[in-house]
PDB file of C-alpha atoms and ligand atoms in Angstrom:
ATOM      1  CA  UNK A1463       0.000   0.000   0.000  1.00  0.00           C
ATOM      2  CA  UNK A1464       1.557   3.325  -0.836  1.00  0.00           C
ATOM      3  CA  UNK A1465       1.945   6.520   1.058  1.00  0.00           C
ATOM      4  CA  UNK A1466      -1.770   7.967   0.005  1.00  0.00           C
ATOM      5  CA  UNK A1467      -3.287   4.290   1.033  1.00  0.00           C
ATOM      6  CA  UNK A1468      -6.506   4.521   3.457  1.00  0.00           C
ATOM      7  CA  UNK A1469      -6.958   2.003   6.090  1.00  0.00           C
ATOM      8  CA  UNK A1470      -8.312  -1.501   5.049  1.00  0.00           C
ATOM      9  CA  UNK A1471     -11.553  -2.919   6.311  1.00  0.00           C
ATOM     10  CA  UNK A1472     -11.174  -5.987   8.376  1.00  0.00           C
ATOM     11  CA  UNK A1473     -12.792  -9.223   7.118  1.00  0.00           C
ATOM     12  CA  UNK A1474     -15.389 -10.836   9.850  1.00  0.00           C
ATOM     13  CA  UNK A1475     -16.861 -14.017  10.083  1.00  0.00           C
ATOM     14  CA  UNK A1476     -19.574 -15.992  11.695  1.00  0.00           C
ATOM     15  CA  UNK A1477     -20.312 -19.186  11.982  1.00  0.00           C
ATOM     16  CA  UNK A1478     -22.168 -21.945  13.308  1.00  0.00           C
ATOM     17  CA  UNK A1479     -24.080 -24.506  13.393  1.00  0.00           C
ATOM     18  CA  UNK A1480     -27.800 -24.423  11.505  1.00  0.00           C
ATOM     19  CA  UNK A1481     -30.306 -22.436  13.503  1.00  0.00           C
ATOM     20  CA  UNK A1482     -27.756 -20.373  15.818  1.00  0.00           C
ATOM     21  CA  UNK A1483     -28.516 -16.888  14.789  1.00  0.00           C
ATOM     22  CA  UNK A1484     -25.747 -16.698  11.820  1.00  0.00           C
ATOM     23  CA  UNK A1485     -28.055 -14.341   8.819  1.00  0.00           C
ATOM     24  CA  UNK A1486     -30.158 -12.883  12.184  1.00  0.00           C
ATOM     25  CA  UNK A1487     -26.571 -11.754  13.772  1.00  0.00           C
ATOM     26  CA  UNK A1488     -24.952 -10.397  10.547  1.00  0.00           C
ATOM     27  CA  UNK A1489     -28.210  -8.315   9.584  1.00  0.00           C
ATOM     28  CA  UNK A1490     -27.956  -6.693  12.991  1.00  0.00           C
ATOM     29  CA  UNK A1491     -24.250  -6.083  12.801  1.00  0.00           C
ATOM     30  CA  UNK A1492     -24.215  -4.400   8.864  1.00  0.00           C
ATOM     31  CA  UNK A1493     -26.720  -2.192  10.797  1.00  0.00           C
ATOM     32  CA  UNK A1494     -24.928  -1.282  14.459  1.00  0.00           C
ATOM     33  CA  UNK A1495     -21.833  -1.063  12.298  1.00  0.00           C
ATOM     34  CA  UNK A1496     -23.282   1.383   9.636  1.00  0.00           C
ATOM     35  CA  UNK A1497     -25.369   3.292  12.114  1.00  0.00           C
ATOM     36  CA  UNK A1498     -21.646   4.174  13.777  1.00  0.00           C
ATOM     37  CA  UNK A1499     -19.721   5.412  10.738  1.00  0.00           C
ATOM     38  CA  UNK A1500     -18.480   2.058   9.265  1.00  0.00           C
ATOM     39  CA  UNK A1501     -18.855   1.468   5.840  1.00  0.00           C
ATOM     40  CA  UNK A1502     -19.752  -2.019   5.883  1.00  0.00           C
ATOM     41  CA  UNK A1503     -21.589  -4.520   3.580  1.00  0.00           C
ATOM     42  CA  UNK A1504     -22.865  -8.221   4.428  1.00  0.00           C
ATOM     43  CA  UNK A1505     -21.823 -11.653   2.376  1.00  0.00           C
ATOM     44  CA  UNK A1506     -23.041 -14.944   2.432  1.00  0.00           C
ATOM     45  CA  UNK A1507     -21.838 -18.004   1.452  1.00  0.00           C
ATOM     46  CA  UNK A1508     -23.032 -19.906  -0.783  1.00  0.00           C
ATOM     47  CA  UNK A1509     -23.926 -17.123  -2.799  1.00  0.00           C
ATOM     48  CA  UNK A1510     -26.507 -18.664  -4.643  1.00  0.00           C
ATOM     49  CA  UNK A1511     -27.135 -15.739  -7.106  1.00  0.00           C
ATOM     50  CA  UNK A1512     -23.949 -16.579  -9.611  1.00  0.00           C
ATOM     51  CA  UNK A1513     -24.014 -19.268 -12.386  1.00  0.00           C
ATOM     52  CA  UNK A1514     -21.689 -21.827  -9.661  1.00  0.00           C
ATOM     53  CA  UNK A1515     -24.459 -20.769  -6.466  1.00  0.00           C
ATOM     54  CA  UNK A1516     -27.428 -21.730  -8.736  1.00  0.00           C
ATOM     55  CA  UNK A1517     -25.500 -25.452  -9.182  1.00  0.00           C
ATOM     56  CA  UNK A1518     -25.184 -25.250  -5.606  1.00  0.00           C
ATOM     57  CA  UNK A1519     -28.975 -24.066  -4.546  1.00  0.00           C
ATOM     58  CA  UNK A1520     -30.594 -26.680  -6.768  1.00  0.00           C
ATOM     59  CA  UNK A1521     -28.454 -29.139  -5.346  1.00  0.00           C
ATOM     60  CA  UNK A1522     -28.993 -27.861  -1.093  1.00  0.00           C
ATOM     61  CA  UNK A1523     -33.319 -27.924  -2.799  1.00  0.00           C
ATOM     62  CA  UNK A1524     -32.387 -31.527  -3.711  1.00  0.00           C
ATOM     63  CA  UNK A1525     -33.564 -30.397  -7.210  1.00  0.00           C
ATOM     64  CA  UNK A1526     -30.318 -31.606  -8.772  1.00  0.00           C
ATOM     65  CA  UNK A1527     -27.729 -34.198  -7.615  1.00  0.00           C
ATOM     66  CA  UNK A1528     -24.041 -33.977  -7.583  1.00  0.00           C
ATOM     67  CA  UNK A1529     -21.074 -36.093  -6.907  1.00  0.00           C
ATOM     68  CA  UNK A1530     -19.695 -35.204  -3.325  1.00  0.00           C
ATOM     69  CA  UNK A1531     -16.450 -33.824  -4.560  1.00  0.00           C
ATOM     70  CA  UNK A1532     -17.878 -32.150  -7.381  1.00  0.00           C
ATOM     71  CA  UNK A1533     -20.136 -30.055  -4.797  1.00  0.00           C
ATOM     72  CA  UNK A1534     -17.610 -29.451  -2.323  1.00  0.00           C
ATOM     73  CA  UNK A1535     -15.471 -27.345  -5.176  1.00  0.00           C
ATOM     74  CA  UNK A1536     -18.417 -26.007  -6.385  1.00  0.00           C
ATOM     75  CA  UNK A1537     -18.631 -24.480  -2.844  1.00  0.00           C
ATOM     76  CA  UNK A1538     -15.250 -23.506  -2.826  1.00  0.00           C
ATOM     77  CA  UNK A1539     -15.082 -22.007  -6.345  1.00  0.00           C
ATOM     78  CA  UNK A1540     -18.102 -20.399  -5.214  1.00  0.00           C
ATOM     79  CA  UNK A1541     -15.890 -18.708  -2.240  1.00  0.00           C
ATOM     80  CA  UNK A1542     -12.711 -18.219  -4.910  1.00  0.00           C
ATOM     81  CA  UNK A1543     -15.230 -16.560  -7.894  1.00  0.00           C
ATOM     82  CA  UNK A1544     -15.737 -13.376  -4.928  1.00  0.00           C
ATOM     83  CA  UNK A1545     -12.111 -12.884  -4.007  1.00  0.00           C
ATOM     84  CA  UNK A1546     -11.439  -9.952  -6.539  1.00  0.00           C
ATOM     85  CA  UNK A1547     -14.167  -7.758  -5.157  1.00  0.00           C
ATOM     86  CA  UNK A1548     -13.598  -8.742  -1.753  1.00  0.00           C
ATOM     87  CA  UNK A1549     -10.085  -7.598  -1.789  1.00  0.00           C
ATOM     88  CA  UNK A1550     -11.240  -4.474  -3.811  1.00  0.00           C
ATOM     89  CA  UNK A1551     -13.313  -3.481  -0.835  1.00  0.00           C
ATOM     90  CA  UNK A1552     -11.049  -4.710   1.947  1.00  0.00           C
ATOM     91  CA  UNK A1553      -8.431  -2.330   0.594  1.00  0.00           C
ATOM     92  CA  UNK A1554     -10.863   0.552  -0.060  1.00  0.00           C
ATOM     93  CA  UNK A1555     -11.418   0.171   3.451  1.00  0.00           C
ATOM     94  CA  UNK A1556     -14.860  -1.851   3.417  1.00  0.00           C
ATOM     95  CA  UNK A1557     -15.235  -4.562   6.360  1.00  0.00           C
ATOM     96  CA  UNK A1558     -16.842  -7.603   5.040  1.00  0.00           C
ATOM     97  CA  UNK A1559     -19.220  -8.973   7.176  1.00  0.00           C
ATOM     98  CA  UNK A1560     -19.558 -12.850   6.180  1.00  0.00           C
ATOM     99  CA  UNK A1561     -22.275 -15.387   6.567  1.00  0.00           C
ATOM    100  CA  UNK A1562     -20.412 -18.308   6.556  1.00  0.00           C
ATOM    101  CA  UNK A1563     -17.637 -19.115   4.714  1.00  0.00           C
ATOM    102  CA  UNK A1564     -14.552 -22.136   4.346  1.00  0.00           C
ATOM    103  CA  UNK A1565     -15.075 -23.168   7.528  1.00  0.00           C
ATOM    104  CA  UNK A1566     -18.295 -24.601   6.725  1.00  0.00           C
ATOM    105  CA  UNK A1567     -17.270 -25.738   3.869  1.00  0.00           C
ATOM    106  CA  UNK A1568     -14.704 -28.164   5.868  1.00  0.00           C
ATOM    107  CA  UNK A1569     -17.308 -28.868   8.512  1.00  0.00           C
ATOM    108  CA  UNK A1570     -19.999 -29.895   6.167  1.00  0.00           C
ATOM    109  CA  UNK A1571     -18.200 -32.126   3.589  1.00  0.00           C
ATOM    110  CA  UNK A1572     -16.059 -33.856   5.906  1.00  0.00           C
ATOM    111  CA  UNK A1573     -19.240 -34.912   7.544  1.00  0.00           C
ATOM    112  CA  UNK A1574     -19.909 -37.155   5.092  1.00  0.00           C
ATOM    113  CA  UNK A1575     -18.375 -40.800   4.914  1.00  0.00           C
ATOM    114  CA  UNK A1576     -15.275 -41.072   3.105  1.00  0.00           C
ATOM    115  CA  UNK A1577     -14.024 -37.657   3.681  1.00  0.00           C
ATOM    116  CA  UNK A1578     -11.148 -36.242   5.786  1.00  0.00           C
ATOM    117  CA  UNK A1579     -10.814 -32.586   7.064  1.00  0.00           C
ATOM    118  CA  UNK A1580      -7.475 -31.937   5.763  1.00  0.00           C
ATOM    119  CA  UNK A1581      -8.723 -33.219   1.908  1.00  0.00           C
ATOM    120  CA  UNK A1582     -11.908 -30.806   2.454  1.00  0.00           C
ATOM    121  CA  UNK A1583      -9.420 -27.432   3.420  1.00  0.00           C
ATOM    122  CA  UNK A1584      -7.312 -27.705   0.530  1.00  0.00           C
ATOM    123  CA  UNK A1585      -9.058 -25.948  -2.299  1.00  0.00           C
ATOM    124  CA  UNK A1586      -9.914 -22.837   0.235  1.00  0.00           C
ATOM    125  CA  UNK A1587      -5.903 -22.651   1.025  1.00  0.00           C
ATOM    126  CA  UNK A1588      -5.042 -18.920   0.042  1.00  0.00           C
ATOM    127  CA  UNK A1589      -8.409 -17.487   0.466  1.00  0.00           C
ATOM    128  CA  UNK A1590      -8.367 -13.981   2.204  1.00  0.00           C
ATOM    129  CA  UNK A1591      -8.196 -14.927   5.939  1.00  0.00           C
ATOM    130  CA  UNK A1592     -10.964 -13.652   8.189  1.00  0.00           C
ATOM    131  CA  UNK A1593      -9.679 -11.562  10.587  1.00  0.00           C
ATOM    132  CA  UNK A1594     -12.129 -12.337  12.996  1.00  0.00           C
ATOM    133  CA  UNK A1595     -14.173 -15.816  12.939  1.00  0.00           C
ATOM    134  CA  UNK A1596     -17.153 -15.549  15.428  1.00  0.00           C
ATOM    135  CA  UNK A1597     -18.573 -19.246  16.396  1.00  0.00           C
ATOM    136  CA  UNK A1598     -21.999 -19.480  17.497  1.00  0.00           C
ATOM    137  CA  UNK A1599     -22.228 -22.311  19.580  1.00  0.00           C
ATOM    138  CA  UNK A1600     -25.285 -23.827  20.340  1.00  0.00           C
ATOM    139  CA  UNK A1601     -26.395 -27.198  21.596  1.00  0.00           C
ATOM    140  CA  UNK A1602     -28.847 -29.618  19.472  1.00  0.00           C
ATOM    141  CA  UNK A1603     -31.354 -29.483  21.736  1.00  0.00           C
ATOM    142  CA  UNK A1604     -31.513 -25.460  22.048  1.00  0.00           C
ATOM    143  CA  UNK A1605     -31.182 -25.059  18.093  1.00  0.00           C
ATOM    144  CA  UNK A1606     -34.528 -27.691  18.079  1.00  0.00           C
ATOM    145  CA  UNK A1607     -36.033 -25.113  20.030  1.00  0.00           C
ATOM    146  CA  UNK A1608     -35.723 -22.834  17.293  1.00  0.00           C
ATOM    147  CA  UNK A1609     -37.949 -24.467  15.215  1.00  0.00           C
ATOM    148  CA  UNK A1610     -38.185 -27.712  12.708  1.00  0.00           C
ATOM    149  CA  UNK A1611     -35.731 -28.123  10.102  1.00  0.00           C
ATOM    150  CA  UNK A1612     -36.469 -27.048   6.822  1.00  0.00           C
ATOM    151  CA  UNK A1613     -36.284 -29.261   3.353  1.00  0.00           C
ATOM    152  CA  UNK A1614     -32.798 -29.005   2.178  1.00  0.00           C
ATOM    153  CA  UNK A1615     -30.105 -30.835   2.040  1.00  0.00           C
ATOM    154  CA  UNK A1616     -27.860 -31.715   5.392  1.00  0.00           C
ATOM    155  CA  UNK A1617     -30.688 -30.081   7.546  1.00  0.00           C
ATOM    156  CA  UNK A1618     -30.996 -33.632   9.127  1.00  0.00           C
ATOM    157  CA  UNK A1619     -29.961 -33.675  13.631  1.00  0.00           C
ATOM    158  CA  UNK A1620     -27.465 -36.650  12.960  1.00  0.00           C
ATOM    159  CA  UNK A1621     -25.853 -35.127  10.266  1.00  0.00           C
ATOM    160  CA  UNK A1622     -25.601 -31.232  12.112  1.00  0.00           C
ATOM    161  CA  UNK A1623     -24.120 -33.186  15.128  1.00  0.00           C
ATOM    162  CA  UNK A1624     -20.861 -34.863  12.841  1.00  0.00           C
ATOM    163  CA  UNK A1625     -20.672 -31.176  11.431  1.00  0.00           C
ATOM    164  CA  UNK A1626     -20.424 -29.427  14.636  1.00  0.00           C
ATOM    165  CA  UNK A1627     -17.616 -32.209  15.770  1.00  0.00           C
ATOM    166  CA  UNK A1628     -16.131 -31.026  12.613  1.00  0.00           C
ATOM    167  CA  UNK A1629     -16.403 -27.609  13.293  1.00  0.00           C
ATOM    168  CA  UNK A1630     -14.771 -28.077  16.892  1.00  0.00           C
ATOM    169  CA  UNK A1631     -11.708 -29.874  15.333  1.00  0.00           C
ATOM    170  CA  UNK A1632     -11.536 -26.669  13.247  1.00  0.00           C
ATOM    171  CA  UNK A1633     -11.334 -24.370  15.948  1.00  0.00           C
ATOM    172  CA  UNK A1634      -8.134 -26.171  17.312  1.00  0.00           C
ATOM    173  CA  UNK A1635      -6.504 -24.523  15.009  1.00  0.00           C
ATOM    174  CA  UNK A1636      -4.518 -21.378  16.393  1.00  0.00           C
ATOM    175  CA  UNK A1637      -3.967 -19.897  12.935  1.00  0.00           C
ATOM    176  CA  UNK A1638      -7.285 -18.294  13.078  1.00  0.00           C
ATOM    177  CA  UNK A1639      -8.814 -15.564  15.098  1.00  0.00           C
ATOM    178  CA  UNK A1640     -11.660 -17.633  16.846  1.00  0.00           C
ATOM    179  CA  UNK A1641     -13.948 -16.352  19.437  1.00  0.00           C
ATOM    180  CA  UNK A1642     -16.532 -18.470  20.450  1.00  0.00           C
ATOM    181  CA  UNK A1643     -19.699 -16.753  21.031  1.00  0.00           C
ATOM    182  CA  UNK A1644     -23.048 -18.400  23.188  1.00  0.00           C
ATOM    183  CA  UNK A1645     -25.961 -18.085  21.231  1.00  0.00           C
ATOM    184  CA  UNK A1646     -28.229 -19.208  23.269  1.00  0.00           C
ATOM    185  CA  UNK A1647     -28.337 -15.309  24.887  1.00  0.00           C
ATOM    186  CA  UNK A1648     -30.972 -13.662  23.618  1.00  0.00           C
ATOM    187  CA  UNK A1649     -31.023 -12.012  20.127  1.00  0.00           C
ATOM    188  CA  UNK A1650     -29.826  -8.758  22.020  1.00  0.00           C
ATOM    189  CA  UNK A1651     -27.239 -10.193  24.108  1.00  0.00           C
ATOM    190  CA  UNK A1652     -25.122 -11.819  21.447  1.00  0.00           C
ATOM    191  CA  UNK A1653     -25.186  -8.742  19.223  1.00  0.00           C
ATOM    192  CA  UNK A1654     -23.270  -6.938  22.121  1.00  0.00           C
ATOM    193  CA  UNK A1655     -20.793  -9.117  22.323  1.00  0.00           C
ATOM    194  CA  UNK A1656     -20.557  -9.721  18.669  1.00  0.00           C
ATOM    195  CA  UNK A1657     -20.619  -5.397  18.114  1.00  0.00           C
ATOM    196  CA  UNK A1658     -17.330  -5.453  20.656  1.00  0.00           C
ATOM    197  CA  UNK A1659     -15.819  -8.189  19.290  1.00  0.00           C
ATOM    198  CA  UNK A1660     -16.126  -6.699  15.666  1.00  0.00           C
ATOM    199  CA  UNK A1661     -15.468  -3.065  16.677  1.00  0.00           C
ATOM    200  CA  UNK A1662     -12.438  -4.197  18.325  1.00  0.00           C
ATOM    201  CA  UNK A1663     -10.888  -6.040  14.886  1.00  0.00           C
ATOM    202  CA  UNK A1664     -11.314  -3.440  12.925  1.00  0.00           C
ATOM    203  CA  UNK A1665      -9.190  -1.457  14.907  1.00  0.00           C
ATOM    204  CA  UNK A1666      -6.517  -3.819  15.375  1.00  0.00           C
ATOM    205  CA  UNK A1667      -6.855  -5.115  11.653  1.00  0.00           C
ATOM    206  CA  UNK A1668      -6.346  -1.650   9.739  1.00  0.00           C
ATOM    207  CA  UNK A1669      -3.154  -1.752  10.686  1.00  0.00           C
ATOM    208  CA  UNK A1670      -2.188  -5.118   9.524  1.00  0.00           C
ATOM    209  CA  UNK A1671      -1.723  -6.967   6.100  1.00  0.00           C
ATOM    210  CA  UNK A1672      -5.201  -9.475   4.505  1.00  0.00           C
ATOM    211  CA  UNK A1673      -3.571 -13.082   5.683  1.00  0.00           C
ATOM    212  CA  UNK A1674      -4.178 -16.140   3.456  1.00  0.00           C
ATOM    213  CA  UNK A1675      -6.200 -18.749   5.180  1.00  0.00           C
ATOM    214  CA  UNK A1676      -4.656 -22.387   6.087  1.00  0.00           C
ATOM    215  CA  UNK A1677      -1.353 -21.137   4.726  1.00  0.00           C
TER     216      UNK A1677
HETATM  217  P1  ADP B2363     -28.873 -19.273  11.137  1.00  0.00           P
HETATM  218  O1  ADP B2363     -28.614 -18.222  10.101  1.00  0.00           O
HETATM  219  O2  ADP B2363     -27.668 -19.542  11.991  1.00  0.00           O
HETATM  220  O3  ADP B2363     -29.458 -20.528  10.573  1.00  0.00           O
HETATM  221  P2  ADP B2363     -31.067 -17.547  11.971  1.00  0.00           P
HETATM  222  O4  ADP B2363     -30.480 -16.207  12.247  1.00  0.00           O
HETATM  223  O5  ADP B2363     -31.789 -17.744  10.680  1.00  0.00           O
HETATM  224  O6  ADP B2363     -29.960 -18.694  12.163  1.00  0.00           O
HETATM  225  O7  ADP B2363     -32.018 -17.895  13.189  1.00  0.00           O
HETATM  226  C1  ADP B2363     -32.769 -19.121  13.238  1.00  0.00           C
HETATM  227  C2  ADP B2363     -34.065 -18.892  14.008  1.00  0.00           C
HETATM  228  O8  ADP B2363     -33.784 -18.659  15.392  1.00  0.00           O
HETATM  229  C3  ADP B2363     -34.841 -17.674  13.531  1.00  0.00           C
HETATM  230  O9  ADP B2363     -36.213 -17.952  13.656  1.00  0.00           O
HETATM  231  C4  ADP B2363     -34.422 -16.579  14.505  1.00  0.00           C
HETATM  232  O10 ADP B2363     -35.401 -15.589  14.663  1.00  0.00           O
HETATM  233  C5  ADP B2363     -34.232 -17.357  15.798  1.00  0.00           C
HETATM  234  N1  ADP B2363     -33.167 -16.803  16.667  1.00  0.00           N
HETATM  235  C6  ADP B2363     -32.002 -16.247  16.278  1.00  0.00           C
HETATM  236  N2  ADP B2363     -31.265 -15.875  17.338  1.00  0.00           N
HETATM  237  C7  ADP B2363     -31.980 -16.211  18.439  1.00  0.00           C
HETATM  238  C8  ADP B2363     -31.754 -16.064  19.859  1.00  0.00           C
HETATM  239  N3  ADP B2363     -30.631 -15.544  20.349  1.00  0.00           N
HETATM  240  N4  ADP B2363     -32.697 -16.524  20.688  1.00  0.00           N
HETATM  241  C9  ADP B2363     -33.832 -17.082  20.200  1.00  0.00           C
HETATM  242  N5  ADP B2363     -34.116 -17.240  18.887  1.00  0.00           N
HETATM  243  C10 ADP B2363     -33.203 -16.817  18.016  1.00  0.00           C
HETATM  244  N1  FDM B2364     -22.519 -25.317   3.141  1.00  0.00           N
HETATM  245  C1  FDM B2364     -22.204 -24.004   3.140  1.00  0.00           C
HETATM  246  C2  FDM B2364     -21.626 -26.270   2.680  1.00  0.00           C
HETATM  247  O1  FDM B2364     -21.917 -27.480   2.683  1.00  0.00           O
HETATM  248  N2  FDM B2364     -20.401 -25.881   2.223  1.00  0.00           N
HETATM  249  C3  FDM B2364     -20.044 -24.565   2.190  1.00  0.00           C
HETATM  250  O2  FDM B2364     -18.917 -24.231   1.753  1.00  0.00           O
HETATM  251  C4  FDM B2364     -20.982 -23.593   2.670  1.00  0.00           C
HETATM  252  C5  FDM B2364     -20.621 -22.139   2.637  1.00  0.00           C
HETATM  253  O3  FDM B2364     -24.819 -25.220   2.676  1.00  0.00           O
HETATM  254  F1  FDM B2364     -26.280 -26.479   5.045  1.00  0.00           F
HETATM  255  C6  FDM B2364     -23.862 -25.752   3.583  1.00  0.00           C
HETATM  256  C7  FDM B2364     -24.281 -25.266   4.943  1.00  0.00           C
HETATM  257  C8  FDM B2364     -25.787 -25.218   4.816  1.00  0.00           C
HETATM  258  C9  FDM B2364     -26.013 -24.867   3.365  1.00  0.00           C
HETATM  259  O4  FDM B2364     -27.309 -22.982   3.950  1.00  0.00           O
HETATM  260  C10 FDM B2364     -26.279 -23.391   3.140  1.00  0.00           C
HETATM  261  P1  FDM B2364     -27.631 -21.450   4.278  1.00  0.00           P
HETATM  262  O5  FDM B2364     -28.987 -21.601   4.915  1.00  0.00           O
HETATM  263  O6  FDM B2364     -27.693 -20.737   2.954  1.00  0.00           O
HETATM  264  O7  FDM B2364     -26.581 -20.938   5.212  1.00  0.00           O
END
């Protein structure tokens, strides 16, 4: 970055299991963050409205089947195909403000038979690293009081059980900022901590280079 060069915006995660207040968390964070002088905009992941996230939403409707390797790069690629623009805003000084992103694409694909966690990182080695990964952790039996399960794909209890073991394997790993957040606080609750948490990486990460994840 040259002499003239702004700060960067810091790239912020969350995570979790289904049903723990990920999309409901990240709305109300774009919005405490704007509402203080941020500019700030919200991702998800997949993004389903490319050509690679409409393979992936037919498949998560179960209106289209795909080989299990075939989807898990499709996920990835899906992560890969946003990289320009998110390092375009990152260094015009834009925090990103992610709903979901590699880590559930480990957690999820390495839940099924046959697959190991270090074949399922691979193609996301290199992506921008978050600077901040927020876990909402939340037991089965609290996310079933959120409600049923909807109709897609991997919204099964067994299945969300082997993903959240996956998930906790993941966040062994001391090469990425993890705080673990308990969402079973009410809505209100978690956003404060979540608001500090965030407020207090952008600080920190203006200052410091975009890392590449699992590198
Ligand atoms: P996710 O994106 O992680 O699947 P959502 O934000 O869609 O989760 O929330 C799932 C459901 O739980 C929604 O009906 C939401 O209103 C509700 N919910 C979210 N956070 C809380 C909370 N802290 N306490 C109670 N219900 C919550
Ligand atoms: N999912 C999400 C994956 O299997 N791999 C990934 O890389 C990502 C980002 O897709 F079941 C799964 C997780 C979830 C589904 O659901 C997407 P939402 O409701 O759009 O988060």
């Amino acid at each position: 970055s040259g002499v003239m060069a702004g700060k960067r915006g810091a790239l912020i995660v969350l995570e979790g299991v289904d049903k723990a207040g990920k999309t409901t968390q990240c709305n109300k964070l774009v919005q405490a963050l704007q509402q203080s002088g941020q500019s700030v905009e919200m991702m998800r992941f997949p993004d389903r409205t490319t050509i690679i996230g409409q393979l992936i939403s037919a498949y998560l409707e179960k209106k289209s089947d795909l080989e299990d390797h075939v989807v898990h790069l499709l996920f990835s690629a899906n992560r890969w195909e946003m990289v320009p623009s998110m390092k375009k805003k990152l260094e015009q000084g834009t925090t990103l403000v992610v709903d979901r992103y590699a880590f559930s694409g480990a957690a999820f694909t390495s839940a099924k038979p046959g697959f190991c966690l270090d074949w399922c990182k691979k193609p996301d080695v290199g992506l921008p690293k978050p600077d901040l990964v927020m876990f909402l952790q939340l037991s089965p039996a609290q996310a079933a009081l959120r409600g049923q399960f909807g109709e897609e794909r991997y919204e099964i209890d067994d299945f969300q059980r082997t993903v959240q073991q996956k998930f906790d394997q993941l966040m062994k790993d001391p090469s990425v900022n993890w705080q673990e957040i308990d969402a079973s606080q009410s809505i209100e609750d978690v956003h404060r901590e979540i608001t500090t948490h965030s407020l207090n990486t952008i600080n920190t990460a203006q200052n410091l280079p975009l890392g590449e994840l699992w590198k």
